[in-house]
Amino acid sequence: LTDTQSARQMQKAIKHRYPRSYYLFTQLLNNLNEQQEQNPYCYLPFFMIMTNCASSIESVKYNAILLSHGENTASSIQQVANSLCGNYVFEAFDMPIDVTIDQISSHVSEYLSNQSPSAKGNIVLFDMGSLRQMFREIKSVSDQELLVVNNVTTAMALDIGLRIQRNDEFQSIAEASEHYGETTETQYFEGLSNKKNIIVSCMSGVGLS
């Protein structure tokens, strides 16, 4: 193998073993120079830089995303929540006022494509658009369990972040999110109920209950 091939194999191995840490390291490279991400040799310092925090970062088993209008709204909530949780729990996307649902879906899809397929579920807190439309769009790009909560606040993000940090069950986090306030809406299942349902029909299909 050439040195370049070896470096690319190492890069792939890091992404597979440390997907969340790899994503953060890639963001660091992007901030330094957009071309750096494409250079496999730039991933050689990964372990030297990330060794003290990689295990903690990888311990987070949910993909949690903050979406909000404004230049720094989502980022500000992210900074507070991640800082108080003591870990990289949330990714944030600050969106322009005229953002479309397709653009939001594209951002979320790209982020999820860089995360581990073994994550326990996706959690999205947002302040824009239709709850059900947001749920459908994100559900269409990932078959993992999904929780979508609107009217995001810092307190809400912190509560969910701490529950994620504790590695609470998805259902427990989803049910807790239903009690954040009268203006908050939550969706974490498709259909009329997340319980087991029984459909009774006559043989002709005319009668259905």
mmCIF file of C-alpha atoms in Angstrom:
data_model
loop_
_atom_site.group_PDB
_atom_site.id
_atom_site.type_symbol
_atom_site.label_atom_id
_atom_site.label_comp_id
_atom_site.label_asym_id
_atom_site.label_seq_id
_atom_site.Cartn_x
_atom_site.Cartn_y
_atom_site.Cartn_z
ATOM 1 C CA LEU A 1 0.000 0.000 0.000
ATOM 2 C CA THR A 2 1.097 3.540 -0.689
ATOM 3 C CA ASP A 3 1.293 6.073 2.127
ATOM 4 C CA THR A 4 -1.824 7.778 0.759
ATOM 5 C CA GLN A 5 -3.759 4.495 0.686
ATOM 6 C CA SER A 6 -2.699 3.730 4.247
ATOM 7 C CA ALA A 7 -3.802 7.180 5.353
ATOM 8 C CA ARG A 8 -7.206 6.718 3.685
ATOM 9 C CA GLN A 9 -7.654 3.327 5.339
ATOM 10 C CA MET A 10 -6.853 4.879 8.689
ATOM 11 C CA GLN A 11 -9.368 7.665 8.007
ATOM 12 C CA LYS A 12 -12.097 5.108 7.211
ATOM 13 C CA ALA A 13 -11.228 3.093 10.320
ATOM 14 C CA ILE A 14 -11.522 6.202 12.508
ATOM 15 C CA LYS A 15 -14.900 7.101 10.981
ATOM 16 C CA HIS A 16 -16.192 3.577 11.574
ATOM 17 C CA ARG A 17 -14.903 3.259 15.152
ATOM 18 C CA TYR A 18 -15.439 6.851 16.310
ATOM 19 C CA PRO A 19 -18.236 8.346 14.140
ATOM 20 C CA ARG A 20 -19.208 11.199 16.483
ATOM 21 C CA SER A 21 -15.606 12.151 17.255
ATOM 22 C CA TYR A 22 -14.729 11.877 13.573
ATOM 23 C CA TYR A 23 -17.571 14.236 12.709
ATOM 24 C CA LEU A 24 -16.344 16.824 15.234
ATOM 25 C CA PHE A 25 -12.774 16.492 14.018
ATOM 26 C CA THR A 26 -13.978 17.018 10.448
ATOM 27 C CA GLN A 27 -15.777 20.198 11.523
ATOM 28 C CA LEU A 28 -12.511 21.398 13.053
ATOM 29 C CA LEU A 29 -10.682 20.745 9.793
ATOM 30 C CA ASN A 30 -13.396 22.582 7.857
ATOM 31 C CA ASN A 31 -12.999 25.618 10.084
ATOM 32 C CA LEU A 32 -9.275 25.643 9.433
ATOM 33 C CA ASN A 33 -9.519 25.095 5.693
ATOM 34 C CA GLU A 34 -12.278 23.526 3.586
ATOM 35 C CA GLN A 35 -9.673 21.563 1.612
ATOM 36 C CA GLN A 36 -8.275 19.892 4.729
ATOM 37 C CA GLU A 37 -11.218 17.528 5.047
ATOM 38 C CA GLN A 38 -10.310 15.910 1.731
ATOM 39 C CA ASN A 39 -6.703 15.270 2.755
ATOM 40 C CA PRO A 40 -6.375 11.916 4.583
ATOM 41 C CA TYR A 41 -3.065 12.983 6.120
ATOM 42 C CA CYS A 42 -4.927 15.624 8.137
ATOM 43 C CA TYR A 43 -6.498 12.825 10.164
ATOM 44 C CA LEU A 44 -3.150 11.634 11.507
ATOM 45 C CA PRO A 45 -3.374 13.919 14.600
ATOM 46 C CA PHE A 46 -6.872 12.599 15.408
ATOM 47 C CA PHE A 47 -5.824 10.461 18.355
ATOM 48 C CA MET A 48 -3.469 13.050 19.760
ATOM 49 C CA ILE A 49 -6.250 15.673 19.785
ATOM 50 C CA MET A 50 -9.300 13.532 20.561
ATOM 51 C CA THR A 51 -7.863 10.803 22.797
ATOM 52 C CA ASN A 52 -9.017 12.365 26.066
ATOM 53 C CA CYS A 53 -12.621 12.922 24.997
ATOM 54 C CA ALA A 54 -13.434 10.325 22.311
ATOM 55 C CA SER A 55 -14.799 7.692 24.715
ATOM 56 C CA SER A 56 -17.137 10.222 26.350
ATOM 57 C CA ILE A 57 -18.325 11.562 22.989
ATOM 58 C CA GLU A 58 -18.987 8.045 21.660
ATOM 59 C CA SER A 59 -20.955 7.138 24.807
ATOM 60 C CA VAL A 60 -23.873 9.266 23.544
ATOM 61 C CA LYS A 61 -26.253 6.808 21.901
ATOM 62 C CA TYR A 62 -28.740 9.235 20.320
ATOM 63 C CA ASN A 63 -28.405 11.707 17.464
ATOM 64 C CA ALA A 64 -29.733 14.963 18.912
ATOM 65 C CA ILE A 65 -30.237 18.005 16.679
ATOM 66 C CA LEU A 66 -31.257 21.612 17.345
ATOM 67 C CA LEU A 67 -32.884 23.537 14.464
ATOM 68 C CA SER A 68 -33.796 27.179 14.867
ATOM 69 C CA HIS A 69 -34.267 30.408 12.936
ATOM 70 C CA GLY A 70 -31.636 33.085 13.447
ATOM 71 C CA GLU A 71 -27.887 33.411 13.081
ATOM 72 C CA ASN A 72 -26.988 32.031 16.509
ATOM 73 C CA THR A 73 -30.175 30.810 18.194
ATOM 74 C CA ALA A 74 -29.621 27.057 17.831
ATOM 75 C CA SER A 75 -25.875 27.439 18.389
ATOM 76 C CA SER A 76 -26.433 29.384 21.605
ATOM 77 C CA ILE A 77 -28.790 26.734 22.992
ATOM 78 C CA GLN A 78 -26.329 24.048 21.927
ATOM 79 C CA GLN A 79 -23.455 25.759 23.696
ATOM 80 C CA VAL A 80 -25.358 26.014 26.974
ATOM 81 C CA ALA A 81 -26.809 22.482 26.868
ATOM 82 C CA ASN A 82 -23.575 20.762 25.833
ATOM 83 C CA SER A 83 -21.566 22.746 28.365
ATOM 84 C CA LEU A 84 -23.878 21.905 31.274
ATOM 85 C CA CYS A 85 -24.109 18.266 30.169
ATOM 86 C CA GLY A 86 -20.321 18.161 29.966
ATOM 87 C CA ASN A 87 -20.388 16.409 26.613
ATOM 88 C CA TYR A 88 -21.097 16.802 22.919
ATOM 89 C CA VAL A 89 -24.787 15.879 22.966
ATOM 90 C CA PHE A 90 -26.420 18.247 20.453
ATOM 91 C CA GLU A 91 -25.541 19.343 16.952
ATOM 92 C CA ALA A 92 -27.028 22.720 15.984
ATOM 93 C CA PHE A 93 -28.124 24.219 12.684
ATOM 94 C CA ASP A 94 -28.903 27.938 12.543
ATOM 95 C CA MET A 95 -31.396 28.494 9.737
ATOM 96 C CA PRO A 96 -32.417 31.588 7.738
ATOM 97 C CA ILE A 97 -35.998 32.819 8.044
ATOM 98 C CA ASP A 98 -36.893 31.695 4.509
ATOM 99 C CA VAL A 99 -35.496 28.176 4.839
ATOM 100 C CA THR A 100 -37.563 25.443 3.179
ATOM 101 C CA ILE A 101 -38.437 22.039 4.600
ATOM 102 C CA ASP A 102 -36.346 20.460 1.809
ATOM 103 C CA GLN A 103 -33.285 22.433 2.926
ATOM 104 C CA ILE A 104 -33.850 21.407 6.520
ATOM 105 C CA SER A 105 -34.221 17.779 5.452
ATOM 106 C CA SER A 106 -30.969 18.051 3.487
ATOM 107 C CA HIS A 107 -29.047 19.351 6.526
ATOM 108 C CA VAL A 108 -30.444 16.639 8.777
ATOM 109 C CA SER A 109 -29.877 13.906 6.195
ATOM 110 C CA GLU A 110 -26.250 14.918 5.688
ATOM 111 C CA TYR A 111 -25.636 14.975 9.424
ATOM 112 C CA LEU A 112 -27.245 11.571 10.006
ATOM 113 C CA SER A 113 -25.261 10.045 7.146
ATOM 114 C CA ASN A 114 -22.096 10.825 9.124
ATOM 115 C CA GLN A 115 -23.339 9.196 12.322
ATOM 116 C CA SER A 116 -23.328 5.601 13.473
ATOM 117 C CA PRO A 117 -26.140 3.413 12.076
ATOM 118 C CA SER A 118 -26.303 1.760 15.498
ATOM 119 C CA ALA A 119 -27.591 4.904 17.241
ATOM 120 C CA LYS A 120 -30.680 4.248 19.391
ATOM 121 C CA GLY A 121 -32.697 7.002 17.738
ATOM 122 C CA ASN A 122 -32.877 10.565 16.462
ATOM 123 C CA ILE A 123 -34.108 13.503 18.535
ATOM 124 C CA VAL A 124 -34.877 16.830 16.857
ATOM 125 C CA LEU A 125 -35.810 20.040 18.695
ATOM 126 C CA PHE A 126 -36.938 22.905 16.470
ATOM 127 C CA ASP A 127 -38.898 26.169 16.285
ATOM 128 C CA MET A 128 -40.028 26.284 12.680
ATOM 129 C CA GLY A 129 -42.704 24.854 10.421
ATOM 130 C CA SER A 130 -45.160 22.028 10.904
ATOM 131 C CA LEU A 131 -44.474 19.338 13.478
ATOM 132 C CA ARG A 132 -45.977 16.582 11.355
ATOM 133 C CA GLN A 133 -44.281 17.737 8.179
ATOM 134 C CA MET A 134 -40.943 17.869 9.988
ATOM 135 C CA PHE A 135 -41.534 14.370 11.369
ATOM 136 C CA ARG A 136 -42.369 12.963 7.922
ATOM 137 C CA GLU A 137 -39.364 14.579 6.245
ATOM 138 C CA ILE A 138 -36.834 13.356 8.793
ATOM 139 C CA LYS A 139 -38.454 9.942 9.067
ATOM 140 C CA SER A 140 -38.035 9.583 5.302
ATOM 141 C CA VAL A 141 -34.233 9.803 5.556
ATOM 142 C CA SER A 142 -33.780 7.470 8.541
ATOM 143 C CA ASP A 143 -35.611 4.385 9.773
ATOM 144 C CA GLN A 144 -34.396 4.837 13.352
ATOM 145 C CA GLU A 145 -36.796 5.862 16.085
ATOM 146 C CA LEU A 146 -37.561 9.570 15.883
ATOM 147 C CA LEU A 147 -38.671 12.183 18.393
ATOM 148 C CA VAL A 148 -39.555 15.663 17.117
ATOM 149 C CA VAL A 149 -40.378 18.478 19.562
ATOM 150 C CA ASN A 150 -41.265 22.035 18.553
ATOM 151 C CA ASN A 151 -40.902 25.408 20.315
ATOM 152 C CA VAL A 152 -37.429 24.533 21.573
ATOM 153 C CA THR A 153 -36.080 26.308 24.656
ATOM 154 C CA THR A 154 -32.759 26.112 26.470
ATOM 155 C CA ALA A 155 -34.414 24.452 29.474
ATOM 156 C CA MET A 156 -36.012 21.834 27.224
ATOM 157 C CA ALA A 157 -32.707 21.101 25.474
ATOM 158 C CA LEU A 158 -30.906 20.800 28.815
ATOM 159 C CA ASP A 159 -33.507 18.399 30.222
ATOM 160 C CA ILE A 160 -33.367 16.176 27.145
ATOM 161 C CA GLY A 161 -29.574 16.462 27.027
ATOM 162 C CA LEU A 162 -29.248 15.208 30.594
ATOM 163 C CA ARG A 163 -31.620 12.333 29.840
ATOM 164 C CA ILE A 164 -29.515 11.436 26.796
ATOM 165 C CA GLN A 165 -26.367 11.673 28.902
ATOM 166 C CA ARG A 166 -27.921 9.239 31.396
ATOM 167 C CA ASN A 167 -28.689 6.932 28.475
ATOM 168 C CA ASP A 168 -32.420 6.894 29.280
ATOM 169 C CA GLU A 169 -34.665 4.780 27.086
ATOM 170 C CA PHE A 170 -36.087 6.463 23.998
ATOM 171 C CA GLN A 171 -39.681 5.974 25.149
ATOM 172 C CA SER A 172 -38.885 7.585 28.492
ATOM 173 C CA ILE A 173 -37.357 10.653 26.815
ATOM 174 C CA ALA A 174 -40.302 10.899 24.404
ATOM 175 C CA GLU A 175 -42.888 10.718 27.171
ATOM 176 C CA ALA A 176 -41.048 13.334 29.266
ATOM 177 C CA SER A 177 -41.053 15.706 26.283
ATOM 178 C CA GLU A 178 -44.862 15.793 26.309
ATOM 179 C CA HIS A 179 -44.870 17.810 29.527
ATOM 180 C CA TYR A 180 -42.662 20.814 28.716
ATOM 181 C CA GLY A 181 -45.531 23.270 28.349
ATOM 182 C CA GLU A 182 -48.821 24.059 26.666
ATOM 183 C CA THR A 183 -47.135 25.498 23.565
ATOM 184 C CA THR A 184 -44.957 22.443 23.038
ATOM 185 C CA GLU A 185 -45.936 19.663 20.657
ATOM 186 C CA THR A 186 -44.283 16.283 20.414
ATOM 187 C CA GLN A 187 -44.394 13.466 17.891
ATOM 188 C CA TYR A 188 -42.556 10.172 18.188
ATOM 189 C CA PHE A 189 -44.767 7.673 16.384
ATOM 190 C CA GLU A 190 -46.770 7.450 13.197
ATOM 191 C CA GLY A 191 -50.483 6.768 13.192
ATOM 192 C CA LEU A 192 -53.071 7.188 15.906
ATOM 193 C CA SER A 193 -51.237 5.498 18.744
ATOM 194 C CA ASN A 194 -47.828 4.106 19.646
ATOM 195 C CA LYS A 195 -49.508 1.179 21.419
ATOM 196 C CA LYS A 196 -50.314 -2.141 19.801
ATOM 197 C CA ASN A 197 -53.505 -1.769 17.800
ATOM 198 C CA ILE A 198 -56.094 -4.335 16.713
ATOM 199 C CA ILE A 199 -57.927 -3.827 13.431
ATOM 200 C CA VAL A 200 -61.179 -5.784 13.081
ATOM 201 C CA SER A 201 -62.706 -6.102 9.641
ATOM 202 C CA CYS A 202 -65.406 -8.203 8.020
ATOM 203 C CA MET A 203 -64.345 -10.460 5.185
ATOM 204 C CA SER A 204 -65.797 -8.132 2.536
ATOM 205 C CA GLY A 205 -63.846 -5.185 3.892
ATOM 206 C CA VAL A 206 -67.004 -3.100 4.190
ATOM 207 C CA GLY A 207 -67.092 -3.074 7.986
ATOM 208 C CA LEU A 208 -64.001 -1.797 9.735
ATOM 209 C CA SER A 209 -63.436 -0.846 13.349
#
